[in-house]
Coordinates of N, CA and C in Angstrom, one line a residue:
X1 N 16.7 7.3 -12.6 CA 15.9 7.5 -11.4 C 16.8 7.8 -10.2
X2 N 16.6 9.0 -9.3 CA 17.9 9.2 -8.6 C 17.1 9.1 -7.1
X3 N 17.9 8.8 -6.2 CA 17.6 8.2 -4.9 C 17.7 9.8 -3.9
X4 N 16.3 9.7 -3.2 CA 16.3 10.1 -2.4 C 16.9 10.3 -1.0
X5 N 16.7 10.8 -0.2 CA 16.9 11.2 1.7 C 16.2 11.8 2.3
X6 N 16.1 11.5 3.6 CA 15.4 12.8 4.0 C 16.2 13.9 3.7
X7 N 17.0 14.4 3.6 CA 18.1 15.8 3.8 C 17.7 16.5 2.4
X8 N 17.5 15.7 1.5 CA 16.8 16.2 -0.2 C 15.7 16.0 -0.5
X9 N 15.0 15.2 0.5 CA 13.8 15.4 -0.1 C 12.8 16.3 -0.7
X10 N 12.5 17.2 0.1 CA 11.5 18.3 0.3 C 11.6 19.0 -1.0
X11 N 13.4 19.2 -0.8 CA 13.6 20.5 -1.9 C 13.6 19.8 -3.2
X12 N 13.6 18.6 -3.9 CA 13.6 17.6 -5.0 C 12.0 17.5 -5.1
X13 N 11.3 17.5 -4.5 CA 10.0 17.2 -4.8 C 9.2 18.8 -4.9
X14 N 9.4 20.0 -4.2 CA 9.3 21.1 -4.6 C 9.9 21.6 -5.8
X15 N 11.2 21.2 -6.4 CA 11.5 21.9 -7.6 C 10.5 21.5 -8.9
X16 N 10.3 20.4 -8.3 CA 9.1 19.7 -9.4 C 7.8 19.8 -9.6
X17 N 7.6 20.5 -10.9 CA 5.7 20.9 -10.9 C 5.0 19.4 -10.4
X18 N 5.9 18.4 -11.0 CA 5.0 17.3 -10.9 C 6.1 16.0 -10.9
X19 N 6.2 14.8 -10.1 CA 6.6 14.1 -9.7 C 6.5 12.8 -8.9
X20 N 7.3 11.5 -9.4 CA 6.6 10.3 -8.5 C 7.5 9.9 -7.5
X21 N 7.2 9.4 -6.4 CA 8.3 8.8 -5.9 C 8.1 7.1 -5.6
X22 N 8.6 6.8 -5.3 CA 8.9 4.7 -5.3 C 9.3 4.7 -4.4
X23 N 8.7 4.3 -3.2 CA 9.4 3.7 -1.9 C 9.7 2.1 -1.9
X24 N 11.1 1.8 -1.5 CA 11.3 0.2 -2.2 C 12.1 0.1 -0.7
X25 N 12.6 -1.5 -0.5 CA 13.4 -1.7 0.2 C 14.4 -2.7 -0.2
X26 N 15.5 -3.2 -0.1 CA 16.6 -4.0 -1.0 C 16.0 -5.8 -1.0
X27 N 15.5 -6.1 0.3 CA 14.8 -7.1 0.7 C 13.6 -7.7 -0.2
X28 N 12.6 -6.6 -0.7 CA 11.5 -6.4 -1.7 C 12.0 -7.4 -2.9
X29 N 11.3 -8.3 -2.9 CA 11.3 -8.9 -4.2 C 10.4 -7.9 -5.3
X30 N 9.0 -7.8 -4.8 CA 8.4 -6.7 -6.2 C 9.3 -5.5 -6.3
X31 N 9.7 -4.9 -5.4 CA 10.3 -3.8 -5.3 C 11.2 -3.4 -6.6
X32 N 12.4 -4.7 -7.7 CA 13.0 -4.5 -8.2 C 11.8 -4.1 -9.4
X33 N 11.1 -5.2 -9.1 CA 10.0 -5.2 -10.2 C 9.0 -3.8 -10.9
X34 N 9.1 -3.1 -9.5 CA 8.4 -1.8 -9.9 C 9.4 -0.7 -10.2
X35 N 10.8 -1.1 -10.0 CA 11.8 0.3 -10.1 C 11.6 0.0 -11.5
X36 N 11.9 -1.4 -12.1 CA 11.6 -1.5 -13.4 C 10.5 -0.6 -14.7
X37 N 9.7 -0.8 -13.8 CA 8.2 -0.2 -14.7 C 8.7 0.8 -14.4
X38 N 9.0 1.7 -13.3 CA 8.8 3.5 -13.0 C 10.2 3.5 -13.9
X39 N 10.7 3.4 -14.3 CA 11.9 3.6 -14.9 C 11.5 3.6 -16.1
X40 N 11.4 2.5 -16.5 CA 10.4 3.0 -18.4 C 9.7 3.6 -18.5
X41 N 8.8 4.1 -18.0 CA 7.8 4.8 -18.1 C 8.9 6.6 -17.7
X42 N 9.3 6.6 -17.2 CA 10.4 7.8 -16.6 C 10.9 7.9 -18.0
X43 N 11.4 6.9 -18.7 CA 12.3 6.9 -20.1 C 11.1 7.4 -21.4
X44 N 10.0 6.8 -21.2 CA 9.1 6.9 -22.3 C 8.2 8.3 -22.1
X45 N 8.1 9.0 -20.5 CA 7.4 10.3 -20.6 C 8.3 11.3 -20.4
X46 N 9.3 11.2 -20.1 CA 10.3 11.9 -19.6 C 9.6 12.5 -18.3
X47 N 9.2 12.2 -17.3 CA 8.3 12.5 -16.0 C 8.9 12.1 -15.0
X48 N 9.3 12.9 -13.9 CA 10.7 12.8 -12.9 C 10.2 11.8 -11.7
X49 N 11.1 10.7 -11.7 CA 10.8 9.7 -10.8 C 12.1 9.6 -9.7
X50 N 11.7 9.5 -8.3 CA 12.4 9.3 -7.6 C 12.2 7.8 -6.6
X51 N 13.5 7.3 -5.8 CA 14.2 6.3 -5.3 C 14.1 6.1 -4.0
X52 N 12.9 6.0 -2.9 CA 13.6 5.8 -1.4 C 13.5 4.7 -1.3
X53 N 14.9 4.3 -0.1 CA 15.3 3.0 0.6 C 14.5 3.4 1.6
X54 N 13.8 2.3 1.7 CA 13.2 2.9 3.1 C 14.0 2.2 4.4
X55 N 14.6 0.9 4.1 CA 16.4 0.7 5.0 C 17.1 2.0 5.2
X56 N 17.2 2.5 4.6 CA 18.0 3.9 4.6 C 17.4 4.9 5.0
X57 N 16.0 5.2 4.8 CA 15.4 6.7 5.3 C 13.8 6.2 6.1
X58 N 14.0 5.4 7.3 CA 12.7 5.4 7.4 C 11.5 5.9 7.6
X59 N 12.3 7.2 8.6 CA 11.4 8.2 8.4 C 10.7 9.0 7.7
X60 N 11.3 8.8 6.6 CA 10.7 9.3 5.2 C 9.3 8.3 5.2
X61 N 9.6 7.3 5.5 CA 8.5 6.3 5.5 C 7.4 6.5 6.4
X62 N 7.8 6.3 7.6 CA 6.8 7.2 8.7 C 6.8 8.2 8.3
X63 N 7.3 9.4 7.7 CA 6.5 11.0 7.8 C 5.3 10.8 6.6
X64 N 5.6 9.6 5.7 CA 4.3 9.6 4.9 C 3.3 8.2 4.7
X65 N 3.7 8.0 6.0 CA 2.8 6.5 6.3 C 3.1 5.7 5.5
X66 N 4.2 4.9 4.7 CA 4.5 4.0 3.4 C 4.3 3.0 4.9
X67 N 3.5 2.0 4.5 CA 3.2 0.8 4.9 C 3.7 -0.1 5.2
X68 N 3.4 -0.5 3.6 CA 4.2 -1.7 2.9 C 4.8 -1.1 1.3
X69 N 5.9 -1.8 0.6 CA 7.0 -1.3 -0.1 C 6.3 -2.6 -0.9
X70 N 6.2 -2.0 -2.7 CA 6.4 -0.8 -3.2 C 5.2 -0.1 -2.9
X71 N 5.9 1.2 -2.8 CA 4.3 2.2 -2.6 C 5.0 3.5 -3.6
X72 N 3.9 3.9 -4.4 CA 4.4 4.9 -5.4 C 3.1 5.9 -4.6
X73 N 3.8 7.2 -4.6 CA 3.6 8.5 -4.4 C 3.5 9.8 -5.5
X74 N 2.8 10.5 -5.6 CA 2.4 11.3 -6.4 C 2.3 12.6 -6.5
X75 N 3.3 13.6 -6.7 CA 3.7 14.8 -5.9 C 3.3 15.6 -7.1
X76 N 2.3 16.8 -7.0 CA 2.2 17.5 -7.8 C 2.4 19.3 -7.0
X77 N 3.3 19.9 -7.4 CA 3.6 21.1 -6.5 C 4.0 21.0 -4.9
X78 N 5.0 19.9 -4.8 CA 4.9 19.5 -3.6 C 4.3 18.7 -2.4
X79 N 3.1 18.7 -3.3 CA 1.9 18.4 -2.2 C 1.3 17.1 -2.5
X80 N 1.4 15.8 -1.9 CA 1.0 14.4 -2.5 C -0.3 14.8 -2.9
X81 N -0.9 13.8 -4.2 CA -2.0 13.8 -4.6 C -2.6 12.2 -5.0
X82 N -1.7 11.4 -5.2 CA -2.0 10.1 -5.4 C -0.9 9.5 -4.5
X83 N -1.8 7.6 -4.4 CA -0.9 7.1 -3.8 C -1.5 5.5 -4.1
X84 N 0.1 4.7 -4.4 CA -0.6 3.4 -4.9 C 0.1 2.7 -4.6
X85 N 0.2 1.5 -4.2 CA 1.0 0.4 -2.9 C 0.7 -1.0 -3.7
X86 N 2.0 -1.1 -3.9 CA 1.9 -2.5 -5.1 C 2.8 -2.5 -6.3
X87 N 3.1 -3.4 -7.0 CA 3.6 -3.4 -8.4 C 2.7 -2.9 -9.1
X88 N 2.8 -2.1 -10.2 CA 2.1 -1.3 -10.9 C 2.3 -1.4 -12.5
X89 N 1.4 -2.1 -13.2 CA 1.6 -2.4 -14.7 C 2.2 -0.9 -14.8
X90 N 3.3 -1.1 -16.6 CA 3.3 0.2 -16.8 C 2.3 1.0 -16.8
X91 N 0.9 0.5 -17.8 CA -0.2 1.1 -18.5 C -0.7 1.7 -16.8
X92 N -1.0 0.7 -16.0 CA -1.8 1.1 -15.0 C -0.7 3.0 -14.5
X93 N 0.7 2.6 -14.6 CA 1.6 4.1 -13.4 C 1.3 5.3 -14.9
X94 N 1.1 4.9 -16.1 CA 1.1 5.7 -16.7 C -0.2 6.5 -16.6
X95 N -1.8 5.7 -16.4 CA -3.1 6.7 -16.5 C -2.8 7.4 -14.9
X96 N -1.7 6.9 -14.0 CA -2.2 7.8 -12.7 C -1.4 9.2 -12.8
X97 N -0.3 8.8 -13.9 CA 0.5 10.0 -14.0 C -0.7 11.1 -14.7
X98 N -1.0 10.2 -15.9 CA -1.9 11.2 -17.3 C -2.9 11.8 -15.4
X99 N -3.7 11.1 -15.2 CA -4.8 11.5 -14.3 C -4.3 12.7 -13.0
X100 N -3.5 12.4 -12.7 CA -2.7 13.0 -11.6 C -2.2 14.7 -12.0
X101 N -1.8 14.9 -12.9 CA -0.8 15.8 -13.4 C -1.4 16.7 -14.8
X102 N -2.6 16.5 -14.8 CA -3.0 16.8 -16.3 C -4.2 18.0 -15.3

């Protein structure tokens, strides 16, 4: 799972028909918890998952309202289409991918 910026964002989530992102912060106790799941699930669909600090890029955070961390984001052609705020069973990040992108 490779870590975002604002300076790569745009163009990393446009190369991608379809893509998730994980907003986390180092502080986040669930936070590790959910890189965990997006990461298996990355390993078992082969489906491109990306990494913001939101310590590190907050505006990334304000440009897409992330709240509260973890928040997973759902990029299909660029353009969010889902969005879910919380640890996330695998089973549950996998039907939003199947649902999202299909």
């Amino acid at each position: 799972m490779n870590e975002l910026s604002r300076y790569d964002f745009n163009d990393e989530i446009k190369q991608n028909e379809a893509c998730a992102v994980v907003f986390t912060a180092p502080w986040c106790s669930f936070c590790s918890s959910m890189v965990q799941v997006a990461e298996a699930v990355e390993k078992l669909t082969g489906k491109v998952f990306f990494l913001v600090d939101l310590d590190k890029d907050k505006e990334l955070g304000d440009l897409y309202d992330v709240g509260s961390v973890p928040t997973t984001l759902v990029f299909k052609q660029g353009k969010e289409i889902r969005r879910k705020t919380g640890v996330l069973k695998k089973s549950e990040l996998l039907n939003i991918l199947d649902e999202s992108v299909s």
